[in-house]
Coordinates of C-alpha atoms in Angstrom, one line a residue:
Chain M
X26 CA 11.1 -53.3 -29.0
X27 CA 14.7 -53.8 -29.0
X28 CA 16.8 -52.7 -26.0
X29 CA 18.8 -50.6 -28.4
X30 CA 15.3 -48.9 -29.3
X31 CA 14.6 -48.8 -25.6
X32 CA 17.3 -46.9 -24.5
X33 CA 17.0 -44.1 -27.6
X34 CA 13.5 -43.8 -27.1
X35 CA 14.0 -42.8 -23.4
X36 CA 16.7 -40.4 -24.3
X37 CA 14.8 -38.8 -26.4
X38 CA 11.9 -38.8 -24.3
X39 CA 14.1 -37.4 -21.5
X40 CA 14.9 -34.5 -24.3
X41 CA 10.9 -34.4 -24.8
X42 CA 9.9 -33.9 -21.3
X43 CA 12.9 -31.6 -20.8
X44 CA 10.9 -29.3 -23.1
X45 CA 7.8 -30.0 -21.4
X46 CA 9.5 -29.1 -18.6
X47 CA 10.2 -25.4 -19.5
X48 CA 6.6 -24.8 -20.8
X49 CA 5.1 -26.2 -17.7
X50 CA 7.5 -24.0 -15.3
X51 CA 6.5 -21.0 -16.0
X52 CA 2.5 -22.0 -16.5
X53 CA 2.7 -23.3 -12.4
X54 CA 4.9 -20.6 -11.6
X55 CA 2.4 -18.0 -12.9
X56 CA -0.7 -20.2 -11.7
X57 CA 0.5 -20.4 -8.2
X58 CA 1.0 -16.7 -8.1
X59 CA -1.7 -15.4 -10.2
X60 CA -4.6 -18.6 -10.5
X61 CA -4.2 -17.7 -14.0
X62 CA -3.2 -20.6 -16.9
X63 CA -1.7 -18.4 -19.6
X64 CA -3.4 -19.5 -22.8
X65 CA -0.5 -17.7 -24.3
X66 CA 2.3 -19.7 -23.6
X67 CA 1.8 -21.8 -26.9
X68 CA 1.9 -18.4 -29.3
X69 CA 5.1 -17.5 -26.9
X70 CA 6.7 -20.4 -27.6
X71 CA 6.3 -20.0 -31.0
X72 CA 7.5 -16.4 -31.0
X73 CA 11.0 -17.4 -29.4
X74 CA 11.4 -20.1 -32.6
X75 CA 11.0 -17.6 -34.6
X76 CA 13.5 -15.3 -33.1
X77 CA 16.0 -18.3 -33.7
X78 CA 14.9 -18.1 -37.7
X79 CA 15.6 -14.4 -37.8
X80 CA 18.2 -14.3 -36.0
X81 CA 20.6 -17.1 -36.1
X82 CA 19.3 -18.1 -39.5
X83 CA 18.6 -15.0 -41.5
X84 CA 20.9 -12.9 -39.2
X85 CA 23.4 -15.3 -39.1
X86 CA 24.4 -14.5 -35.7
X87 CA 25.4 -17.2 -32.9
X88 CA 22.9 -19.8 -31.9
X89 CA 23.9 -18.4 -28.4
X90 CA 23.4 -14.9 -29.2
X91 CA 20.1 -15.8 -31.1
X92 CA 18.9 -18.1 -28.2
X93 CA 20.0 -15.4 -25.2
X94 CA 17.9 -12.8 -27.5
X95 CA 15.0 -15.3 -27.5
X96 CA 14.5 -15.5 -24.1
X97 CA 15.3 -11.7 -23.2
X98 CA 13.2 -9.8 -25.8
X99 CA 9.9 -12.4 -24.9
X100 CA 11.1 -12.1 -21.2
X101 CA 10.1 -8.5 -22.1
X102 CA 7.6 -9.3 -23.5
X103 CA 6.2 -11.1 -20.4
X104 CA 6.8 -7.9 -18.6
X105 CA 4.4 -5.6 -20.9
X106 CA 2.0 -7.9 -21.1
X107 CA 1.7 -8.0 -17.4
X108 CA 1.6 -4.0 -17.2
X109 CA -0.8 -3.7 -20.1
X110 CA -3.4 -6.8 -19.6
X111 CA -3.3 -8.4 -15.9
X112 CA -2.8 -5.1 -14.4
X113 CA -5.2 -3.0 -15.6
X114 CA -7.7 -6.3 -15.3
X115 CA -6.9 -5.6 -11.4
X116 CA -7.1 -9.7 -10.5
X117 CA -10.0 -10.5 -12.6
X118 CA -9.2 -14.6 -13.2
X119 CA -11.8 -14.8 -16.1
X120 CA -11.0 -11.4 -17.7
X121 CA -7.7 -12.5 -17.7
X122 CA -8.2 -15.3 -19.5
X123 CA -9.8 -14.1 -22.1
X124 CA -7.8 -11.4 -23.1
X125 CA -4.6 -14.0 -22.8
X126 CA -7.2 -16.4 -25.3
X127 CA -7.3 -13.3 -27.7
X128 CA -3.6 -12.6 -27.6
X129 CA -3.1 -15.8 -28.6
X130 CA -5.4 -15.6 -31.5
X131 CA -4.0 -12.6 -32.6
X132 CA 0.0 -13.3 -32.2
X133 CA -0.6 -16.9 -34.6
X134 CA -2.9 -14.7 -37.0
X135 CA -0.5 -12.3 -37.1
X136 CA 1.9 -15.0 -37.6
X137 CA 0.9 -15.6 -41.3
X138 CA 0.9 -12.4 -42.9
X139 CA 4.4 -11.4 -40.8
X140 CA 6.1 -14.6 -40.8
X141 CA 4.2 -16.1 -44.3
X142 CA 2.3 -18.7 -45.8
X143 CA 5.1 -21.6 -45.6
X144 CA 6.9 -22.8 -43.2
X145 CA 10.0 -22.5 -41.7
X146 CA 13.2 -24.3 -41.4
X147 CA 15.9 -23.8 -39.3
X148 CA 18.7 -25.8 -39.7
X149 CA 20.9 -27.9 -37.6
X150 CA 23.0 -26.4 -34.9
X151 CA 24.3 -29.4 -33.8
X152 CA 24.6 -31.6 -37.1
X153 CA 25.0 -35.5 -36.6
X154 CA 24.7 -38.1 -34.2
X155 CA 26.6 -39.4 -31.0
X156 CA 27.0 -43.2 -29.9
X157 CA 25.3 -43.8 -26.3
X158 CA 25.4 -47.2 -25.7
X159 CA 25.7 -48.6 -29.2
X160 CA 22.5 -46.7 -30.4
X161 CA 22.8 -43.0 -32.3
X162 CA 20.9 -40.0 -31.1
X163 CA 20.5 -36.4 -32.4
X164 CA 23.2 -34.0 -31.0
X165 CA 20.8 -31.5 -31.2
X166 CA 18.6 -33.5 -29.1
X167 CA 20.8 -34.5 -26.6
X168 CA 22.1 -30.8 -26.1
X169 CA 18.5 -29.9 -25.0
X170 CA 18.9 -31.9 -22.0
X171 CA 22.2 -30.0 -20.2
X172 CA 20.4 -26.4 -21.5
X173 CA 17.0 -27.2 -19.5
X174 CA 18.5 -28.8 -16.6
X175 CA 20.5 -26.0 -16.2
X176 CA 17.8 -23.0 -17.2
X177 CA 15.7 -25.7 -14.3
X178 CA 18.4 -25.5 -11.7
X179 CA 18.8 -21.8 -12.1
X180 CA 15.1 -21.1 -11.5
X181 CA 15.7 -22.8 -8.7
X182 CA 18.5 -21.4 -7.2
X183 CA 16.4 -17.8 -7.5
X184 CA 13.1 -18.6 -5.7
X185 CA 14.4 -20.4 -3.2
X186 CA 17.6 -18.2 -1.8
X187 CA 16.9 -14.4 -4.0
X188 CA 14.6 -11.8 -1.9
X189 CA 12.4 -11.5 -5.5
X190 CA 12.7 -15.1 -5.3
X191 CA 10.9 -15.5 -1.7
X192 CA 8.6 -12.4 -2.6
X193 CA 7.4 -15.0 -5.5
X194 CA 6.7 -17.5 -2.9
X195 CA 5.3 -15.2 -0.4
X196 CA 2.9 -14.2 -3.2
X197 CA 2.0 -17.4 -3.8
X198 CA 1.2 -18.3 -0.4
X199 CA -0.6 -14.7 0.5
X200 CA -0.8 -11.8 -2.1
X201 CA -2.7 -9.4 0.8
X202 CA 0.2 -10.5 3.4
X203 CA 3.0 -10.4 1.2
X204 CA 2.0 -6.4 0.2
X205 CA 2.1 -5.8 4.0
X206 CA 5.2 -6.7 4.0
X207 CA 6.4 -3.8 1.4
X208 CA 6.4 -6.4 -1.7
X209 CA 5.0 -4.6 -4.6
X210 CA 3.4 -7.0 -5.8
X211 CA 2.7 -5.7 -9.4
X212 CA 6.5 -5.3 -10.0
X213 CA 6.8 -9.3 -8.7
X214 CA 3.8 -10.6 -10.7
X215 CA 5.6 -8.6 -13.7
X216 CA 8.7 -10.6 -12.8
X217 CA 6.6 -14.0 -12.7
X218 CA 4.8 -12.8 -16.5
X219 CA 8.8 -12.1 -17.8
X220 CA 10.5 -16.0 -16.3
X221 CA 7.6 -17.5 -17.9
X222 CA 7.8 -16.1 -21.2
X223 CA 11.2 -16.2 -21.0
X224 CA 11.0 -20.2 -20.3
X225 CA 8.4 -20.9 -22.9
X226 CA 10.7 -18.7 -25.5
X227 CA 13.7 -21.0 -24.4
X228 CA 11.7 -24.1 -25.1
X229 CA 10.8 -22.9 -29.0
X230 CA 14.2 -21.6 -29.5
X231 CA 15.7 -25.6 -28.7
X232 CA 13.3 -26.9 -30.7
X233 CA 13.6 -24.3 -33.5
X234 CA 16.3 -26.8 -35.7
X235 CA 14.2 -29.9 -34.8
X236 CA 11.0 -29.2 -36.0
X237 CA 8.9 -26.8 -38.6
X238 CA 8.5 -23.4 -37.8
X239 CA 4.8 -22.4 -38.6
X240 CA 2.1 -19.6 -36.3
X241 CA 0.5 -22.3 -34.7
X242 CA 3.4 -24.6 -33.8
X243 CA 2.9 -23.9 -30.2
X244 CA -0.5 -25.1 -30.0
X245 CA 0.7 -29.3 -29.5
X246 CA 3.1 -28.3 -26.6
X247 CA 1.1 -25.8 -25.0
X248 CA -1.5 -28.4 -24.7
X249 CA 0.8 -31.0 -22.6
X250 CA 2.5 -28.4 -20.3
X251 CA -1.7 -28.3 -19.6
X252 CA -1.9 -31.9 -18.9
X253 CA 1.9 -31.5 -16.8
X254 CA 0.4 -29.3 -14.7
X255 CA -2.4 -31.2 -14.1
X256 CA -0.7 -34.2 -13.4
X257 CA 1.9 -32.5 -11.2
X258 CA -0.2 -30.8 -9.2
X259 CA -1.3 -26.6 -10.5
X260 CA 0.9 -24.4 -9.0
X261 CA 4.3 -27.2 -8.0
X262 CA 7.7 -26.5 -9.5
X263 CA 8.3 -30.1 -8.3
X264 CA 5.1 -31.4 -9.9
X265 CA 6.1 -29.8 -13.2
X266 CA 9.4 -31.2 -13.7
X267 CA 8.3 -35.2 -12.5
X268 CA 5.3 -34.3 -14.8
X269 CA 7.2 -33.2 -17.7
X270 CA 9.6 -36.4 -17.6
X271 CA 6.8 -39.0 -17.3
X272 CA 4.5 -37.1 -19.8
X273 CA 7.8 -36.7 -22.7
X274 CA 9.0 -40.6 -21.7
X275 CA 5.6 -41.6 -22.6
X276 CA 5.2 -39.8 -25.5
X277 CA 8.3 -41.3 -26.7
X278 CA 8.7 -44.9 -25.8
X279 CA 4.4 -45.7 -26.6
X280 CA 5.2 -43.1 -29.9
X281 CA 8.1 -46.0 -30.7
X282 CA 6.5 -48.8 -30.2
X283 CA 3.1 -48.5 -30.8
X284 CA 2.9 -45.5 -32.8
X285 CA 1.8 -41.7 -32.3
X286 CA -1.8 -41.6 -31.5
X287 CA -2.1 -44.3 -29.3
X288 CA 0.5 -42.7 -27.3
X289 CA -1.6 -39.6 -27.4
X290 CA -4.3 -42.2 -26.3
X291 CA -2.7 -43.6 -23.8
X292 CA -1.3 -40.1 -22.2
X293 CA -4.5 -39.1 -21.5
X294 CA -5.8 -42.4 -19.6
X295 CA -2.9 -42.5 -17.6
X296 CA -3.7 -38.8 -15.9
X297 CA -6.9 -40.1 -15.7
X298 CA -6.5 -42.7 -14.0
X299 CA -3.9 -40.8 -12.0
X300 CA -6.4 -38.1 -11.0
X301 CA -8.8 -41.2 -10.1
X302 CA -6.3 -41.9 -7.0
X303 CA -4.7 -38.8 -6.2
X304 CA -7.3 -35.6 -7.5
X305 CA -5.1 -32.6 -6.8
X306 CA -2.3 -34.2 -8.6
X307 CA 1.7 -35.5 -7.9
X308 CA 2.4 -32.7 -5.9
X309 CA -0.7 -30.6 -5.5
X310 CA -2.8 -30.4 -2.0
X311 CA -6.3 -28.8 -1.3
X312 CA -6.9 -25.1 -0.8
Chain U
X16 CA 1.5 11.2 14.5
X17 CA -1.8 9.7 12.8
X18 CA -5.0 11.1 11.4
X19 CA -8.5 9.7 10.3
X20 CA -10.6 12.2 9.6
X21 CA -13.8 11.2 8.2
X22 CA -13.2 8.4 6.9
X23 CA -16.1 6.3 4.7
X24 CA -15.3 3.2 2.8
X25 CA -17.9 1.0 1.0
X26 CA -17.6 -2.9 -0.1
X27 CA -20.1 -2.7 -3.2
X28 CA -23.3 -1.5 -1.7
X29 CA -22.5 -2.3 1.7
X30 CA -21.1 1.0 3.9
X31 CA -18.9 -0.7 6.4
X32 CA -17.0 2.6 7.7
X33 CA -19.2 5.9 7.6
X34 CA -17.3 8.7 8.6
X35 CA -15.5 7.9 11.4
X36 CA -12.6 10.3 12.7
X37 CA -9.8 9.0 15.5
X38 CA -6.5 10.1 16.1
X39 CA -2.9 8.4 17.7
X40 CA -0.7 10.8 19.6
X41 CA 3.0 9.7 19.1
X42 CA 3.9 6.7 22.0
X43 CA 0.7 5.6 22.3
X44 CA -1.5 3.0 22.5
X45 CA -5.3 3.5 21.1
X46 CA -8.0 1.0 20.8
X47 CA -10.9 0.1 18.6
X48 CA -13.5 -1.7 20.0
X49 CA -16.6 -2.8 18.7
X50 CA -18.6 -6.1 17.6
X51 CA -18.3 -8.2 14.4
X52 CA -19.0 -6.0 11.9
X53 CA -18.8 -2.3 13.9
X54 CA -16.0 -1.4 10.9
X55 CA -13.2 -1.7 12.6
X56 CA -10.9 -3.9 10.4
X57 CA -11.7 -1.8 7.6
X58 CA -10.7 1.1 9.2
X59 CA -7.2 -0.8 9.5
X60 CA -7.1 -2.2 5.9
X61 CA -8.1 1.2 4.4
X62 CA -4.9 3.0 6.4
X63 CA -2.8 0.2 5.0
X64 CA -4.3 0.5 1.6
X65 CA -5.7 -2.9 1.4
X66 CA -9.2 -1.1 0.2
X67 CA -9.5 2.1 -1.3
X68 CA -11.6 4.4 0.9
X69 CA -14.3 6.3 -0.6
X70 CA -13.8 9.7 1.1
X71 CA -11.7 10.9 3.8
X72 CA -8.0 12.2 4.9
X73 CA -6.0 9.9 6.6
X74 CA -2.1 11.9 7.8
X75 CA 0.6 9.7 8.6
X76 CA 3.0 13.0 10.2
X77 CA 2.3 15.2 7.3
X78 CA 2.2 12.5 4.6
X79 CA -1.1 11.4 3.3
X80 CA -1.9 7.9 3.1
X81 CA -4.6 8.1 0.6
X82 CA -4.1 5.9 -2.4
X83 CA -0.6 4.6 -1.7
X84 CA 0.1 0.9 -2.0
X85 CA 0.5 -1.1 1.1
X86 CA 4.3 -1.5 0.2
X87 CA 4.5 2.1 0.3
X88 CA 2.7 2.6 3.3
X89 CA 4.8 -0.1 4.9
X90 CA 8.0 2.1 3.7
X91 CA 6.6 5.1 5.6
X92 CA 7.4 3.1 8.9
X93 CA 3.6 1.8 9.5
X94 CA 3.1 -2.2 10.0
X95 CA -0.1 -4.3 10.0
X96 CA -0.6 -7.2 11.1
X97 CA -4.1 -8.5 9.8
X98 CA -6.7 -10.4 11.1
X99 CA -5.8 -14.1 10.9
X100 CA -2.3 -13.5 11.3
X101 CA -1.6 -13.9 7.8
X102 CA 1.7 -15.9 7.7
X103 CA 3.1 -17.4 5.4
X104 CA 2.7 -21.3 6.0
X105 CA 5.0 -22.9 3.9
X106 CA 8.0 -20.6 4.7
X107 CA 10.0 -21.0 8.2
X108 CA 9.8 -19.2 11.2
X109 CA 13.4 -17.0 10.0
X110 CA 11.9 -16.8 6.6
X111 CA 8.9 -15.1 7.2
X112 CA 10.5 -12.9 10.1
X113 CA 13.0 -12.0 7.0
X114 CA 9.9 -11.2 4.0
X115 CA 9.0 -8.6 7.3
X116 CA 12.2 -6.7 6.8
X117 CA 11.6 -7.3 3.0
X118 CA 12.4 -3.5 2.2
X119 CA 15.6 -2.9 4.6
X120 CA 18.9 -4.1 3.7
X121 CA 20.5 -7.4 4.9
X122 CA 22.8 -5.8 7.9
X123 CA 19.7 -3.8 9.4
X124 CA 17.8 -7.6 8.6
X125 CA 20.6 -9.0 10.9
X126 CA 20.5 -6.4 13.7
X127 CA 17.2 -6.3 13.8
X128 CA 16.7 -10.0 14.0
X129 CA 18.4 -9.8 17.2
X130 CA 16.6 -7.3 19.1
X131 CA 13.3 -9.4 17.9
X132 CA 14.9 -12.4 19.0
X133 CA 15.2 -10.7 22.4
X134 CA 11.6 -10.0 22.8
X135 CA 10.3 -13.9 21.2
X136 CA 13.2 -16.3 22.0
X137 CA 10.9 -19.3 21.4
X138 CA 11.0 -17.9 17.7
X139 CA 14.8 -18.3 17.9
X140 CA 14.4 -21.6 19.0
X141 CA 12.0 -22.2 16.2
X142 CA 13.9 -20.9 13.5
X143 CA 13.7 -23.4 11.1
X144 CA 10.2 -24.8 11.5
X145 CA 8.1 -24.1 9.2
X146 CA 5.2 -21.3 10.2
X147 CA 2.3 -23.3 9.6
X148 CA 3.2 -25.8 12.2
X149 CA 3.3 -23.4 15.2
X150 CA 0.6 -23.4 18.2
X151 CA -1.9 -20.8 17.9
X152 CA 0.1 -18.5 20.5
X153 CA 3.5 -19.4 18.6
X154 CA 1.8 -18.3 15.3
X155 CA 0.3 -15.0 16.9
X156 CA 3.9 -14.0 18.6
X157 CA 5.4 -14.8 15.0
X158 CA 3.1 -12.2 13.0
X159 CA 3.7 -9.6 15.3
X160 CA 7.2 -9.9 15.4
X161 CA 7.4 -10.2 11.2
X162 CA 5.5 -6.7 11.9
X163 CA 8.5 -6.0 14.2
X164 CA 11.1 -6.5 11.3
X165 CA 10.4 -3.7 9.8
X166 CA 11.3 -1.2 12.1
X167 CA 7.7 0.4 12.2
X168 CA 6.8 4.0 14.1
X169 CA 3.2 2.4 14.0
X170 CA 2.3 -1.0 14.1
X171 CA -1.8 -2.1 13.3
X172 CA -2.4 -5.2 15.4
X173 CA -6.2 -6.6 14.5
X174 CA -7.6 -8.6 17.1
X175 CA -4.0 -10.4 18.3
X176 CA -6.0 -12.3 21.0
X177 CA -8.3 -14.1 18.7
X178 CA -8.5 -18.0 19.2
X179 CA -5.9 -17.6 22.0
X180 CA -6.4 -19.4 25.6
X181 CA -6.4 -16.9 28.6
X182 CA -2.5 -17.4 29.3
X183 CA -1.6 -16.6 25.7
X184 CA -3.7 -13.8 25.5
X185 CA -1.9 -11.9 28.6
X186 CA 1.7 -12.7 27.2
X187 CA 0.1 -11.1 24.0
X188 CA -0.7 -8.2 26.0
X189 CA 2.4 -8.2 28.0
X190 CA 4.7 -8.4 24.3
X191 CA 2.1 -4.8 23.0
X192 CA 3.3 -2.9 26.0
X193 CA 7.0 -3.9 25.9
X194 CA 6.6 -3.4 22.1
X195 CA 5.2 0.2 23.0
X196 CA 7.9 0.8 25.6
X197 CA 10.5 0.9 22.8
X198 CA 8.5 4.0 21.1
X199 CA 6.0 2.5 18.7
X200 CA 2.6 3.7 18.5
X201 CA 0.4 1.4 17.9
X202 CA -3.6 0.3 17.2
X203 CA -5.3 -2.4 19.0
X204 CA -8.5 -3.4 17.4
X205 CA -10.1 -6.2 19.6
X206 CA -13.4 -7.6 20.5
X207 CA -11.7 -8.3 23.6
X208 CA -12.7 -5.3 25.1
X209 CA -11.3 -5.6 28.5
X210 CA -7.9 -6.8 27.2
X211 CA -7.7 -3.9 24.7
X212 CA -8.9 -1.1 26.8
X213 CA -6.6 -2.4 30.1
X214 CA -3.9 -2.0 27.7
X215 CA -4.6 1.7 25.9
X216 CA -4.7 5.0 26.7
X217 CA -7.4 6.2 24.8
X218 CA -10.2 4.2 23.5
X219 CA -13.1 4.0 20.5
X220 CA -16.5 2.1 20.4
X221 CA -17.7 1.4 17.0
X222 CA -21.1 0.3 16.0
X223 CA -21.9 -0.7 12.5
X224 CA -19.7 1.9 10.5
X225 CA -19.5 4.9 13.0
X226 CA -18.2 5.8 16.1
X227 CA -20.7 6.0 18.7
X228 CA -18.1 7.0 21.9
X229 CA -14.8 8.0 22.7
X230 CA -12.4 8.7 25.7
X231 CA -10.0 7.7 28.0
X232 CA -9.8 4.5 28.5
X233 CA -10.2 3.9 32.1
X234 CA -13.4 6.1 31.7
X235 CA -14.3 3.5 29.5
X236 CA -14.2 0.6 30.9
X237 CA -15.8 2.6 34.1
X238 CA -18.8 3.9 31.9
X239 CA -21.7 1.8 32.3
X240 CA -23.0 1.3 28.6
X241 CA -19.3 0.2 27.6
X242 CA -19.5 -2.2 30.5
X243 CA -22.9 -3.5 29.7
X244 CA -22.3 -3.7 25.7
X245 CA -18.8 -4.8 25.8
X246 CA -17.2 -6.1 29.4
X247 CA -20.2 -8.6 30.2
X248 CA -20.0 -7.5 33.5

């Protein structure tokens, strides 16, 4: 491998895990508050690509516009499906997950007959390719890198110095204590369901011009913000992000020089052997 | 200021409060005593809302407290502070005191914080450490004080002396009667029978799910039975 290959492999793997990064957010996020893994992050993902097609593409509207309406209108989303699944489950982890599991199933099934039988294109909002030392990358790429670390930073910002923001925490650390302190929790949870979505729309709507748009195009990257939170430890914003970089570096630089399944491969045996040494993850600790 | 009247509450097929009936007169102090088990933390939880009682009235003034939310019953002016203390860990000793004022607004949160600060100046001092690394006694003072911050008519304590050495456990009790001094009612549950019926006016013995005596509580700790069952003397 070339230097010049080096260094535009790593960009784009940065641009990779910065992806990662916003599926495996809101998946800890909601993990730490809820113990539940939202099997439908993948068809949520999907969904806020899509808004990109209609909107920016068919509607011709702003990328902007179309992207701010992707994350809003699944942020929404997030909310119902909070009220009208995980609430009326009243905490039941394995009911949960299986109504998230047929929600899934039924948003890419529904995908076909809605969205159709071929894919989707979108194409580029940011056409051509900038010099970063001597090699070219993707502008499109590159511009996911400044929208994530920002979305990133702002999540931040909230849960660490909003009062929702340290009700999130407080949840996270102690649903029963957190009530007795006038939380409402529902209403918080709700919050945690909407940021997550909203994340996970984000992620599909910057990678809308990249790839193909098709029902079950969520299914690849809902599967490594699984492994990110794994490896970063369930339930640690911290985890996520450090996760998310190593897992899209890898998938990159390996992909480059030795081709995409081996990466794959090899993905997998490093958070195995990671898990060997340290079980609860980067960041994670024992309850 | 607070009713129970009949209250039952059952976890599955288990009956851990059967009708038991007490009642707090404004400005005072009222104790539940009782073994492991007598019902008594239930009682607390189902006032709170924590668990959904089966049957019963429970008045808060005239407003019923039967199937609100804790985070409304905590707006009606009523604190709890549950068994275990129940803090948050990972947050600092400001931060948590703050997530107790979680429904008042940021210049009551500041005023507030002062008069608390008055009553616990170790937790001044302690500000910024985080909650989970406090001494047993530290941890205790913090929980009731996070109580504190919400400016409650009636704070719950459940067993506030538990796991505390004999010197923590009177400044416990010295803090519930300056805490009553400044016009909150309050609930004592203990196992610490002595401790809790030194500090009350009036007194309740629970066995297994029902009340099984009642009175003042210097008759209490005088009647023989109580004495027997609960003083080891």
């Amino acid at each position: 491998m070339t230097p010049a290959l080096f260094v535009q492999s790593a960009i784009i793997g940065v641009s990779l895990g910065s992806i990662y990064i916003l599926m495996a957010l809101g998946l800890t996020l909601m993990f730490g508050m809820m113990h539940i893994i939202n099997f439908a992050h993948g068809a949520v993902y999907m969904l806020g690509a899509f808004v990109i097609y209609y909107v920016f593409f068919q509607g011709g509207m702003p990328y902007f516009v179309a992207f701010v309406a992707s994350m809003v209108l699944l942020g929404i989303f997030g909310y119902l499906v909070e009220r009208s699944i995980y609430r009326p489950i009243k905490g039941g982890i394995e009911p949960t997950l299986v109504a998230l599991l047929a929600l899934t199933t039924f948003l890419q099934a529904a995908g076909y007959p809605v969205f159709g039988q071929l894919d989707k294109h979108v194409p580029p909002v940011f056409p051509g390719t900038r010099n970063i030392l001597g090699v070219g990358i993707s502008i499109e790429r590159l511009m996911i890198i400044p929208v994530a670390a920002a979305l990133v930073i702002g999540l931040y910002l909230f849960i660490n110095n909003t009062r929702l923001g340290a009700a999130m925490r407080a949840i996270e650390q102690d649903k029963e204590a957190a009530a007795l302190q006038g939380v409402n929790v529902h209403v918080v949870n709700g919050l945690a369901f909407a940021i997550g979505f909203a994340l996970a729309a984000a992620s599909g709507a910057l990678m809308a011009p990249i790839f193909k748009l098709d029902p079950m195009m969520g299914e690849q990257p809902l599967l490594k913000a699984f492994i990110i939170i794994i490896l970063g430890g369930l339930g640690s914003i911290p985890g996520a992000i450090l996760g998310g970089l190593m897992l899209g570096l890898i998938d990159s630089i390996v992909a480059t020089a030795l081709g995409a399944e081996p990466a794959f491969l090899l993905s997998f045996v490093f958070i195995i052997m990671l898990l060997l040494f340290r079980p609860t993850g980067l960041f994670g600790y024992a309850s | 200021m607070l009713e129970v009247e009949n209250l039952w509450v059952r976890y599955g097929t288990v009956e851990a409060v059967k009708g038991v009936s007490f009642s707090v007169p404004a400005g005072s102090i009222v104790s539940l005593i009782g073994a492991n088990g007598a019902g008594k933390t239930t009682s607390l939880r189902a006032l709170t809302g924590l668990v959904k009682p089966g049957a019963g009235e429970l008045r808060f003034g005239s407003t019923s407290l039967v199937g609100l939310a804790p985070h409304q019953v905590v707006g009606l002016g009523i604190a709890h502070v549950p068994e275990g203390r129940r803090l948050f860990p990972k947050m600092t000793v400001l931060e948590n005191l703050t997530m107790g004022a979680y429904r008042r607004s940021r210049a009551d949160v500041a005023s507030t914080l002062i008069m608390v600060y008055e009553h616990f100046p170790i937790l001044k001092e302690r500000g910024r450490q985080l909650a989970g690394s406090l001494s047993g006694g530290e941890q205790q003072m913090l929980a009731i004080a996070r109580a504190l911050m919400s400016r409650p008519k009636l704070l719950l304590l459940d067993e506030p002396s538990m796991g505390l050495s004999p010197i923590m456990t009177a400044e416990v009790g010295k803090i519930i009667r300056q805490i009553n001094a400044l016009d909150v009612s309050i609930i004592l549950v203990e196992q610490n029978a002595m401790l809790a019926l030194t500090l009350a006016q009036y007194g309740y013995v629970l066995q297994t799910g029902q009340l099984v005596m009642q009175g003042k509580a210097q008759d209490l700790l005088r009647d023989e039975g109580v004495k027997k069952a609960y003083l080891g003397l």
